[in-house]
Coordinates of N, CA and C in Angstrom, one line a residue:
M1 N 69.3 76.5 -35.6 CA 68.1 76.2 -35.3 C 66.9 77.3 -34.9
N2 N 65.9 77.1 -35.5 CA 64.9 78.1 -35.0 C 64.7 77.6 -33.8
T3 N 63.8 78.9 -33.6 CA 63.0 78.9 -31.9 C 62.0 77.9 -31.7
L4 N 61.3 77.8 -32.7 CA 60.4 77.1 -32.8 C 60.3 75.7 -32.9
L5 N 61.7 75.3 -33.6 CA 62.0 73.6 -33.6 C 62.5 73.3 -32.1
Y6 N 63.2 74.2 -31.2 CA 64.0 74.1 -30.3 C 63.0 73.8 -29.1
W7 N 61.9 74.7 -29.3 CA 60.6 74.5 -28.1 C 59.7 73.4 -28.6
A8 N 59.7 72.7 -29.4 CA 58.7 71.7 -29.8 C 59.7 70.5 -29.7
T9 N 61.0 70.4 -29.7 CA 61.7 69.2 -29.3 C 61.9 69.5 -27.8
S10 N 62.2 70.3 -27.0 CA 61.6 70.3 -25.6 C 60.8 69.8 -24.9
I11 N 59.4 70.2 -25.9 CA 58.2 69.9 -25.0 C 57.8 68.2 -25.7
A12 N 58.4 67.9 -26.4 CA 58.3 66.3 -27.1 C 59.3 65.5 -25.9
L13 N 60.6 65.9 -25.6 CA 61.3 65.2 -24.6 C 61.1 65.3 -23.3
F14 N 60.1 66.3 -22.9 CA 59.6 66.6 -21.8 C 58.4 65.3 -21.7
G15 N 57.3 65.2 -22.5 CA 56.8 64.5 -22.7 C 57.1 62.9 -22.6
F16 N 58.3 62.7 -23.5 CA 58.7 61.2 -23.6 C 59.5 60.7 -22.2
A17 N 59.8 61.7 -21.7 CA 60.5 61.5 -20.2 C 59.5 61.2 -19.5
L18 N 58.4 61.8 -19.6 CA 57.1 61.6 -18.4 C 56.5 60.3 -18.5
A19 N 56.1 60.1 -20.2 CA 56.0 58.5 -20.3 C 56.8 57.7 -20.2
M20 N 58.0 57.5 -20.1 CA 59.1 56.5 -19.5 C 58.7 56.1 -18.1
C21 N 58.9 57.4 -17.5 CA 58.5 57.3 -15.9 C 57.2 56.7 -15.8
C22 N 56.1 56.9 -16.1 CA 54.8 56.3 -16.2 C 55.3 54.7 -16.4
A23 N 55.8 54.3 -17.5 CA 56.2 53.0 -18.2 C 56.8 52.1 -16.9
G24 N 57.8 53.0 -16.1 CA 58.8 52.3 -15.4 C 58.2 51.9 -13.8
L25 N 57.2 53.3 -13.5 CA 56.2 53.1 -12.6 C 55.5 51.5 -12.8
R26 N 55.0 51.4 -13.8 CA 54.1 50.1 -14.5 C 55.1 48.9 -14.1
M27 N 56.3 49.0 -14.4 CA 57.0 47.7 -14.9 C 57.4 47.5 -13.4
L28 N 57.8 48.4 -12.4 CA 58.1 48.1 -11.4 C 56.6 47.3 -10.2
R29 N 55.5 48.1 -10.7 CA 54.3 47.5 -9.6 C 53.1 47.1 -10.5
G30 N 53.7 46.2 -11.9 CA 52.6 45.6 -12.3 C 52.2 44.3 -12.0
P31 N 50.5 44.2 -11.9 CA 50.4 43.1 -11.0 C 50.7 41.6 -11.7
A32 N 50.6 41.7 -13.1 CA 51.0 40.5 -13.5 C 52.6 40.5 -14.9
A33 N 52.9 39.5 -15.0 CA 53.8 39.5 -16.1 C 54.0 40.0 -17.4
Q34 N 52.4 40.1 -17.9 CA 51.7 40.7 -19.0 C 52.1 42.3 -19.1
D35 N 51.8 42.7 -18.0 CA 52.0 44.0 -17.7 C 53.4 44.8 -17.6
R36 N 54.0 44.2 -17.0 CA 55.5 43.7 -17.2 C 56.1 44.3 -18.5
V37 N 56.0 43.2 -19.2 CA 56.4 43.2 -20.8 C 55.8 44.3 -21.5
L38 N 54.4 44.8 -21.2 CA 53.9 45.9 -22.1 C 54.9 47.2 -21.5
A39 N 55.2 47.1 -20.3 CA 55.5 48.5 -19.9 C 57.5 48.2 -20.3
L40 N 57.5 47.3 -20.3 CA 59.1 47.3 -21.2 C 59.2 47.8 -22.7
D41 N 58.0 47.3 -23.3 CA 57.9 47.5 -24.7 C 57.7 49.1 -24.9
A42 N 56.6 49.7 -23.9 CA 56.6 50.9 -24.0 C 57.9 51.9 -23.6
L43 N 58.9 51.3 -22.7 CA 59.9 51.9 -21.9 C 60.8 52.0 -23.6
Y44 N 60.8 50.8 -24.1 CA 62.0 51.1 -25.6 C 61.4 52.0 -26.6
V45 N 60.1 51.7 -27.0 CA 59.7 52.7 -27.8 C 60.0 54.3 -27.3
N46 N 59.5 54.6 -26.4 CA 59.7 55.7 -25.6 C 61.4 55.8 -25.7
G47 N 62.2 55.2 -25.4 CA 63.7 55.5 -25.4 C 63.7 55.7 -27.1
M48 N 63.1 54.9 -27.8 CA 63.7 55.4 -29.1 C 63.2 56.4 -29.8
L49 N 62.2 56.8 -29.4 CA 61.6 58.2 -29.6 C 62.3 59.5 -29.4
I50 N 62.9 59.2 -28.1 CA 63.6 60.2 -27.5 C 65.1 60.4 -28.1
M51 N 65.7 59.3 -28.7 CA 66.6 59.6 -29.5 C 66.6 60.2 -30.9
L52 N 65.3 59.8 -31.5 CA 64.9 60.4 -32.8 C 64.7 61.8 -32.5
T53 N 64.2 62.4 -31.4 CA 63.9 63.8 -30.9 C 65.2 64.2 -31.0
L54 N 66.2 63.9 -30.2 CA 67.3 64.4 -30.3 C 68.2 64.7 -31.4
G55 N 68.3 63.5 -32.4 CA 68.6 63.8 -33.7 C 68.3 64.6 -34.3
I56 N 66.8 65.2 -34.1 CA 66.2 66.3 -34.9 C 66.8 67.3 -34.4
R57 N 66.8 67.6 -33.0 CA 67.2 68.7 -32.4 C 68.6 68.9 -32.7
Y58 N 69.5 68.0 -32.8 CA 71.3 68.4 -33.0 C 71.5 68.1 -34.2
G59 N 70.7 67.5 -35.4 CA 70.9 67.6 -36.7 C 72.5 66.4 -36.9
T60 N 72.4 65.7 -36.0 CA 73.4 64.7 -36.5 C 72.8 63.1 -36.9
R61 N 73.3 62.4 -37.5 CA 72.8 60.8 -37.8 C 73.1 60.1 -37.0
V62 N 74.1 60.0 -36.1 CA 74.4 59.2 -34.8 C 72.8 58.7 -33.7
Y63 N 72.3 59.5 -33.8 CA 71.1 59.7 -32.8 C 70.1 58.4 -33.7
F64 N 70.0 58.6 -35.0 CA 69.0 58.1 -35.6 C 69.5 56.2 -35.7
D65 N 70.5 56.1 -35.9 CA 71.3 54.7 -35.8 C 71.4 54.0 -34.4
I66 N 71.6 54.7 -33.2 CA 70.9 54.2 -32.1 C 69.6 54.2 -31.9
A67 N 68.6 54.8 -32.2 CA 67.4 54.3 -32.4 C 66.7 53.3 -33.1
L68 N 67.5 53.1 -34.0 CA 67.2 52.2 -35.1 C 67.7 50.8 -34.5
L69 N 68.9 50.7 -33.5 CA 68.9 49.6 -32.9 C 68.3 48.9 -31.7
I70 N 68.2 50.6 -30.7 CA 66.9 50.3 -29.6 C 65.7 49.8 -30.2
A71 N 65.2 49.9 -31.7 CA 64.2 49.2 -31.7 C 64.3 47.9 -32.4
L72 N 65.5 47.7 -33.0 CA 65.7 46.4 -33.4 C 65.7 45.6 -32.0
F73 N 66.6 45.8 -30.8 CA 66.9 44.9 -29.9 C 65.3 45.1 -29.1
G74 N 64.7 45.9 -28.9 CA 63.4 45.9 -28.2 C 62.5 44.7 -28.8
F75 N 62.3 45.1 -30.5 CA 61.3 43.9 -30.9 C 61.9 42.5 -30.5
V76 N 63.1 42.1 -30.5 CA 63.5 40.9 -30.4 C 63.4 40.5 -29.0
G77 N 63.5 41.9 -28.3 CA 63.2 41.2 -26.4 C 61.8 40.8 -26.1
T78 N 61.0 41.8 -27.0 CA 59.4 41.7 -26.6 C 58.7 40.2 -27.4
A79 N 59.4 39.9 -28.0 CA 58.8 38.8 -29.0 C 59.4 37.7 -27.8
A80 N 60.6 37.8 -27.7 CA 61.1 36.6 -26.7 C 60.6 36.5 -25.4
L81 N 60.3 37.6 -24.9 CA 59.5 37.4 -23.6 C 58.1 37.1 -23.6
A82 N 57.4 37.4 -25.0 CA 55.8 36.9 -25.5 C 56.0 35.1 -25.2
K83 N 56.9 35.1 -26.2 CA 56.9 33.3 -26.6 C 57.1 32.6 -24.9
F84 N 58.0 33.2 -24.3 CA 58.2 33.0 -22.9 C 57.2 32.6 -22.2
L85 N 56.3 33.6 -22.3 CA 55.0 33.6 -21.4 C 54.4 33.0 -21.9
L86 N 53.9 32.5 -23.3 CA 53.1 31.9 -23.6 C 53.3 30.1 -23.7
R87 N 54.5 29.8 -23.6 CA 55.3 28.3 -23.5 C 56.0 27.9 -22.5
G88 N 56.7 28.8 -22.1 CA 57.3 28.8 -20.8 C 59.0 28.7 -21.4
E89 N 59.2 28.7 -22.8 CA 60.6 28.5 -22.6 C 60.6 29.0 -24.4
V90 N 61.9 29.8 -24.7 CA 62.2 30.7 -25.6 C 62.8 29.8 -26.9
I91 N 63.5 29.0 -26.6 CA 64.1 28.4 -27.6 C 63.8 26.5 -27.4
E92 N 63.0 26.2 -28.6 CA 62.5 24.9 -28.6 C 63.2 23.9 -28.9
P93 N 63.8 22.8 -28.6 CA 64.2 21.7 -28.7 C 63.9 21.1 -30.3

């Protein structure tokens, strides 16, 4: 791996980790449930981006598969939480 790619991925990983810390803080201290759902959404997006950056850095495809699973489960979880906040139930009879 060349030096420029190494430093670029290091800086990107630091930025994504910092963004995850900020989103985690918002999730713990959020004044409303909607803020917490948005913070959870930001957490899974940043987790997915960390996996993609690690996949680029180490050159393996496993990280890309993990990032795809994180995106899939994060989207379904966010949609379920948004529906719960709107209607009070996730599964309608």
